[in-house]
Coordinates of C-alpha atoms in Angstrom, one line a residue:
M18 CA 15.7 5.7 18.4
P19 CA 13.6 3.2 16.5
T20 CA 16.8 0.8 15.3
E21 CA 17.6 0.1 18.8
G22 CA 14.5 -0.9 19.8
I23 CA 14.8 -3.3 16.9
F24 CA 18.2 -4.4 17.7
A25 CA 17.3 -4.8 21.3
V26 CA 14.5 -7.0 20.5
V27 CA 16.6 -9.1 18.0
V28 CA 19.2 -9.5 20.5
R29 CA 16.8 -10.7 23.1
E30 CA 15.4 -13.1 20.8
G31 CA 18.7 -14.4 19.6
V32 CA 19.7 -15.0 23.7
V33 CA 16.5 -16.4 24.4
R34 CA 15.7 -18.9 21.8
P35 CA 19.1 -20.8 21.7
G36 CA 18.6 -20.8 25.6
D37 CA 15.3 -22.4 25.6
E38 CA 16.7 -24.8 22.9
I39 CA 19.4 -26.1 25.0
E40 CA 17.2 -26.4 28.2
I41 CA 14.8 -28.6 26.1
L42 CA 18.0 -30.5 24.7
E43 CA 19.6 -31.1 28.0
A44 CA 16.1 -32.3 29.3
E45 CA 15.4 -34.7 26.6
A46 CA 18.8 -35.9 26.8

């Protein structure tokens, strides 16, 4: 059970961080 929660957090962060970086790069460009 605890591993699933950790994986969910890692997946969410991995998906959210790249998305934010892409949005920032597009906004600056």
